mmCIF file of C-alpha atoms and ligand atoms in Angstrom:
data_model
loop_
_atom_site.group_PDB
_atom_site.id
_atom_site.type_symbol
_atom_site.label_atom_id
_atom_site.label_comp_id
_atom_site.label_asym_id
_atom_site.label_seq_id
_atom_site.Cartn_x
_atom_site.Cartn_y
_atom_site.Cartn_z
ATOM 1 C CA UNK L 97 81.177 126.390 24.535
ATOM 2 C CA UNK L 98 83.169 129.026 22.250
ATOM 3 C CA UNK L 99 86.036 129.385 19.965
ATOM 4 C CA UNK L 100 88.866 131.705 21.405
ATOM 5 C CA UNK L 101 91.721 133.361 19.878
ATOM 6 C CA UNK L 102 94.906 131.719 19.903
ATOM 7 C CA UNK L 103 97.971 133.644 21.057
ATOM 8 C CA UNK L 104 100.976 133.772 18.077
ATOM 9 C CA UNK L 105 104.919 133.658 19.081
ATOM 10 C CA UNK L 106 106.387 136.494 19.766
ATOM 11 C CA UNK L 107 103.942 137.072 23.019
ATOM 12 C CA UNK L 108 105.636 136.874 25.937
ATOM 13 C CA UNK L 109 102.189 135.172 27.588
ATOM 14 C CA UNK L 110 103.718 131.789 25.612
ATOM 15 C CA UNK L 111 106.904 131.966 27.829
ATOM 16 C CA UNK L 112 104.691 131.845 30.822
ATOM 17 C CA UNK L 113 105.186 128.663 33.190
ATOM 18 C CA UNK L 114 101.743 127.157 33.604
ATOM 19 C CA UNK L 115 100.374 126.369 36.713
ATOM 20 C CA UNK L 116 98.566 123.442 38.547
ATOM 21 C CA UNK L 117 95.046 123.121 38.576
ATOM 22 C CA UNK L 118 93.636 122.020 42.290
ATOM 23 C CA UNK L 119 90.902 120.294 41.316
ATOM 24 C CA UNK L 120 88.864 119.114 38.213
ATOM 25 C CA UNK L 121 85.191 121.585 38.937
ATOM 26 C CA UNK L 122 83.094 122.982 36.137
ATOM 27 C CA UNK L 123 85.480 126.083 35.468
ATOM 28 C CA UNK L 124 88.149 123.690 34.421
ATOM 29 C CA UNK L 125 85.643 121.770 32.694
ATOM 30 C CA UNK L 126 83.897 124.833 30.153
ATOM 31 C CA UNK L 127 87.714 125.828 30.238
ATOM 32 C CA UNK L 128 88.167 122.389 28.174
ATOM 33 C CA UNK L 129 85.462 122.416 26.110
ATOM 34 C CA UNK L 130 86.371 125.566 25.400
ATOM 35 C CA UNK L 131 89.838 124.431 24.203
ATOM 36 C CA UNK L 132 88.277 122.048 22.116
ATOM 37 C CA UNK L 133 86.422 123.847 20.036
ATOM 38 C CA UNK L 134 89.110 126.264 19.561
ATOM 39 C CA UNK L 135 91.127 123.043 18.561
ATOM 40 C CA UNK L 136 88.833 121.652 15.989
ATOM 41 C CA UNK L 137 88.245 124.994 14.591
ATOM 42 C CA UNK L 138 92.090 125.768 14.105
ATOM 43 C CA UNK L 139 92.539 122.304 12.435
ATOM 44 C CA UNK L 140 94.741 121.297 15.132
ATOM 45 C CA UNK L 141 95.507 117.747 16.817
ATOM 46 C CA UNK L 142 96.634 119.488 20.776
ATOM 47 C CA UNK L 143 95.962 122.655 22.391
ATOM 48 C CA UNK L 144 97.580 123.944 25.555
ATOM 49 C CA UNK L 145 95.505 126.075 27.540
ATOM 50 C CA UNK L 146 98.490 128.694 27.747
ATOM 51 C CA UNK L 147 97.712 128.846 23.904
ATOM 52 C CA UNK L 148 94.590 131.021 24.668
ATOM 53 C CA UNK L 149 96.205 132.593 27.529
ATOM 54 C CA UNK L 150 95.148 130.683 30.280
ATOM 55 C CA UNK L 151 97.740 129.419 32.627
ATOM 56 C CA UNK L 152 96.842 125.815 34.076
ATOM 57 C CA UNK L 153 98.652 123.038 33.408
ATOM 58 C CA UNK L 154 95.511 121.606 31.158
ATOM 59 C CA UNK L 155 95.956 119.895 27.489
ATOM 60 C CA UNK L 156 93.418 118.926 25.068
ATOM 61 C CA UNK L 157 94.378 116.892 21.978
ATOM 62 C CA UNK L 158 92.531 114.279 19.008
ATOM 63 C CA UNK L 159 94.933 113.067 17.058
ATOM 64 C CA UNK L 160 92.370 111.227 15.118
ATOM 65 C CA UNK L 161 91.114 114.609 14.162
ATOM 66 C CA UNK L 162 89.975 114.777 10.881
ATOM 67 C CA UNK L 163 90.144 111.276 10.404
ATOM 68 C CA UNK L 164 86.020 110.912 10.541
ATOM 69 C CA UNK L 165 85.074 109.846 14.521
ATOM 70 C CA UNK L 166 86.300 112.259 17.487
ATOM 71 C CA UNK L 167 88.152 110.798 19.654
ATOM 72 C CA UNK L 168 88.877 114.120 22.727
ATOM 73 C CA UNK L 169 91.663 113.425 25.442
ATOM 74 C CA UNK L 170 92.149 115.533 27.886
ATOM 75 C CA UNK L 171 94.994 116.234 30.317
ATOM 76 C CA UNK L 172 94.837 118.066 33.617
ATOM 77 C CA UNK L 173 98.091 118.215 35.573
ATOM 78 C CA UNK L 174 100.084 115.870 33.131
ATOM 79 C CA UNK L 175 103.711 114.555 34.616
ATOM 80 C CA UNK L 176 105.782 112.438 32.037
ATOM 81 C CA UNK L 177 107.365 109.716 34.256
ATOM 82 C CA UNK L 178 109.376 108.234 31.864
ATOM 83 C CA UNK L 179 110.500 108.643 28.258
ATOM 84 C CA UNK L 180 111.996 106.532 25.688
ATOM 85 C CA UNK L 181 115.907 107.068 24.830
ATOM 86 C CA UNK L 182 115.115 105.941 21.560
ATOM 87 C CA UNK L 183 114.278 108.981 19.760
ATOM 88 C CA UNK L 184 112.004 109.940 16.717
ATOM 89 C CA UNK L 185 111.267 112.546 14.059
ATOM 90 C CA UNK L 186 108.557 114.544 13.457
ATOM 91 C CA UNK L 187 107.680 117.851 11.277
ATOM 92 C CA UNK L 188 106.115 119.867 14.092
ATOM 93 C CA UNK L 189 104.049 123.154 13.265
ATOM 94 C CA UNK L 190 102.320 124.947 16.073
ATOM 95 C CA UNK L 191 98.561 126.870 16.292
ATOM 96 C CA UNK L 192 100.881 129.262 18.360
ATOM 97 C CA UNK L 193 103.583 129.541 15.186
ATOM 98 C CA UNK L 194 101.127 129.568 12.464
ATOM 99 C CA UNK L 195 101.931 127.874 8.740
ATOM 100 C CA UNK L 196 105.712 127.340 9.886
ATOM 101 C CA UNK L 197 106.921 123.709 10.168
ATOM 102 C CA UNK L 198 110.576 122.186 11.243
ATOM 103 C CA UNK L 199 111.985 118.499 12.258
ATOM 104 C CA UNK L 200 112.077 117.955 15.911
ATOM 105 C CA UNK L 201 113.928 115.005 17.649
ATOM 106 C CA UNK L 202 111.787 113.726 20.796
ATOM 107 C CA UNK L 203 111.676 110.521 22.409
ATOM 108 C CA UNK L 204 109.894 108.118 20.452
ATOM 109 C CA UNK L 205 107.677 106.316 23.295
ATOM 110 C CA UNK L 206 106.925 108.364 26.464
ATOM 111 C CA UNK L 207 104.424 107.380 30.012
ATOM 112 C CA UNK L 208 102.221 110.170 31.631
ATOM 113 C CA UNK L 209 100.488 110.633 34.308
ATOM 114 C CA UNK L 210 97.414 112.852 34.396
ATOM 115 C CA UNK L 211 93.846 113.806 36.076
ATOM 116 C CA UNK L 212 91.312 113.362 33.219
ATOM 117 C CA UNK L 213 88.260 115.302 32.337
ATOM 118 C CA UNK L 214 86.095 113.640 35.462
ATOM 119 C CA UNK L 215 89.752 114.423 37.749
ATOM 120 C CA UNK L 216 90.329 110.412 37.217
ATOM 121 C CA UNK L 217 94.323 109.732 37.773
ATOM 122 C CA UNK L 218 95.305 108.121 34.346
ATOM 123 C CA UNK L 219 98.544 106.790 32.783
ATOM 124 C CA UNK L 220 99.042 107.034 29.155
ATOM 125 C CA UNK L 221 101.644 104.842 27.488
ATOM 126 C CA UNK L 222 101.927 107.149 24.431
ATOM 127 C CA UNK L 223 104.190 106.146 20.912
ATOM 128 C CA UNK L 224 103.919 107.565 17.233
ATOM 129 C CA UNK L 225 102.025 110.831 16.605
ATOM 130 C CA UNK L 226 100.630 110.969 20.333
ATOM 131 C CA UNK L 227 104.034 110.650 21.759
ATOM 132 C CA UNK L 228 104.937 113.728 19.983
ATOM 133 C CA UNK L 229 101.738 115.997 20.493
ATOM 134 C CA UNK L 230 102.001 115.152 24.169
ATOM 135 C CA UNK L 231 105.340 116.260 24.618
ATOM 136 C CA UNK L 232 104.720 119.540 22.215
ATOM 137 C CA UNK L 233 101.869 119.932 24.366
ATOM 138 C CA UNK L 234 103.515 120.034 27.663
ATOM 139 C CA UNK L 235 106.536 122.245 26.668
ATOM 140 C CA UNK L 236 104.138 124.830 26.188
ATOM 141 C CA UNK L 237 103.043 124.369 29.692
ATOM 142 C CA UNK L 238 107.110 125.382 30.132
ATOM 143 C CA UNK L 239 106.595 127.947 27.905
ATOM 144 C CA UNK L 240 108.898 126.216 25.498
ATOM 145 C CA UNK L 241 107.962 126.329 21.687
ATOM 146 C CA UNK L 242 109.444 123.469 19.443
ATOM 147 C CA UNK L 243 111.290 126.794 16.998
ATOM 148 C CA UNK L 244 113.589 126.389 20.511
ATOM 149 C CA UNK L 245 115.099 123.234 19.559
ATOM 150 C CA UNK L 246 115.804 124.735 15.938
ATOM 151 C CA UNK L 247 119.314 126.438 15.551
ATOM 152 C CA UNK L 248 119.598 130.270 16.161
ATOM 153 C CA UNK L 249 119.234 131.165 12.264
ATOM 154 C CA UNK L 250 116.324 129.156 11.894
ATOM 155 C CA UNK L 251 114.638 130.025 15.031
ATOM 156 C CA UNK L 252 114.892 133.814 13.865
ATOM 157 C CA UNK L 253 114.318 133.183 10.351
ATOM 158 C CA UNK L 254 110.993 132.282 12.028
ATOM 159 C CA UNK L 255 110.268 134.620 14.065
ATOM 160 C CA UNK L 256 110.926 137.414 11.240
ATOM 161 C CA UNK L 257 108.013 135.616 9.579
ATOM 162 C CA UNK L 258 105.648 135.942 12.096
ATOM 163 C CA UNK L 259 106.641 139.611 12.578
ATOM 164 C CA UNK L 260 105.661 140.353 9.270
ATOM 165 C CA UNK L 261 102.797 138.649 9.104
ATOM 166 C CA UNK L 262 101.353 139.874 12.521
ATOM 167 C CA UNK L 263 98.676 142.956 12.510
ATOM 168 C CA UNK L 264 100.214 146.033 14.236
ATOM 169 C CA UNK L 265 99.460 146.751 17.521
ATOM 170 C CA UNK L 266 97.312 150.482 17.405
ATOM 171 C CA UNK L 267 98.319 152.061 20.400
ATOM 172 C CA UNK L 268 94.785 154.838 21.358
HETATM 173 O O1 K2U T 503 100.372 122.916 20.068
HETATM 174 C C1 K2U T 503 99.747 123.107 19.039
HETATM 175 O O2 K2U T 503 99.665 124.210 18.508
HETATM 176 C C2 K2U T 503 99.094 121.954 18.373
HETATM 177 C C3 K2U T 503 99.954 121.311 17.353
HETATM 178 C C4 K2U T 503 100.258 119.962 17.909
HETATM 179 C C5 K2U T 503 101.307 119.162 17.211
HETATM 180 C C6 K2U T 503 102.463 119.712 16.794
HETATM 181 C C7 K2U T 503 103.427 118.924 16.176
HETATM 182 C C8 K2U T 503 103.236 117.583 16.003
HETATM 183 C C9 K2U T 503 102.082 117.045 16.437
HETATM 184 C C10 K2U T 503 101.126 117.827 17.053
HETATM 185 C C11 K2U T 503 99.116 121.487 16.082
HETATM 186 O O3 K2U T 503 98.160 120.526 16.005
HETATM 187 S S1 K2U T 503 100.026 121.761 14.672
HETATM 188 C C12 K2U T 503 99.118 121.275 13.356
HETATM 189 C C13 K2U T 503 99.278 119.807 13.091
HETATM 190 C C14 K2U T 503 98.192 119.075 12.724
HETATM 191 C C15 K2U T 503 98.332 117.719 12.446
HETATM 192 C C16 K2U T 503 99.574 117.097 12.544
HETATM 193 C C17 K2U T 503 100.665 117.836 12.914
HETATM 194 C C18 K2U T 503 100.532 119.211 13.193
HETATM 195 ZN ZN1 ZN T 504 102.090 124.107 19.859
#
């Protein structure tokens, strides 16, 4: 298992549309563990696998991370089949938008159907804190970053942050 790098906004790789995974076999499976580690390691509570450039509709999250015990979940193929029109606010950040934060509206209570880490179908009936990681996690599989629901000024204010911050590209 091994810690990989995790792709920063603006890379157009992020804006890719992630793709379905045919079946649950052991590439998926290092591809997750993988993911993991790269999780814990970034202090992060969900991690898309578009995040480290891979594009398969897989999600790994534990948002009891840090909290003492592991607790892993893991998503292959997720499909939210309903969500709540009562909504609710969180301050997101993002591995992929490092040390920036904003309030994002998202339905407070959503359902989801997935393939866990054996290829099991499971529904999720997800409220609080998971609610919201699930559904950050599978707008990256859009390629959708939560700076997109943030108004133009903000968004940019953003991204002129990460610009600065990100190491030149050396062109040999
Ligand atoms: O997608 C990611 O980069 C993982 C996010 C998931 C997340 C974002 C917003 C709200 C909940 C989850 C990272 O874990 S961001 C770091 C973080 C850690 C704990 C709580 C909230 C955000
Ligand atoms: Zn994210």
């Amino acid at each position: 298992m091994s810690i990989k790098t995790i792709i920063t906004e603006p890379n157009k790789i992020l804006r890719q549309i992630s793709q379905p995974v045919e079946k649950v076999g052991k590439e998926e499976k290092i591809l997750m563990d993988d993911m993991l580690d790269t999780m814990y390691a970034a202090n992060g509570i969900g991690l898309a696998a578009i995040q480290i450039g891979v594009p398969k509709r897989i999600i790994v999250m534990d948002i009891t991370w840090g909290k003492g015990e592991k607790s892993p979940m893991y998503f292959v193929n997720p499909v939210i089949k309903h969500k709540d029109k009562v909504k609710s606010v969180y301050e997101e950040g993002c591995l992929s938008v490092p040390n920036q934060f904003a309030e994002v509206e998202r339905p407070k209570n959503c359902r989801v159907e997935y393939l866990d880490y054996e290829g099991k179908k499971k529904i999720l009936e997800a409220e609080g804190l998971l609610a919201t990681c699930i559904q950050h996690e599978m707008d990256h599989l859009e390629g959708i970053l939560f700076i997109d629901y943030l108004s133009k000024l903000k968004k940019n204010m953003i991204i002129k942050k990460l610009l600065k911050n990100k190491p030149d590209r050396i062109v040999v």
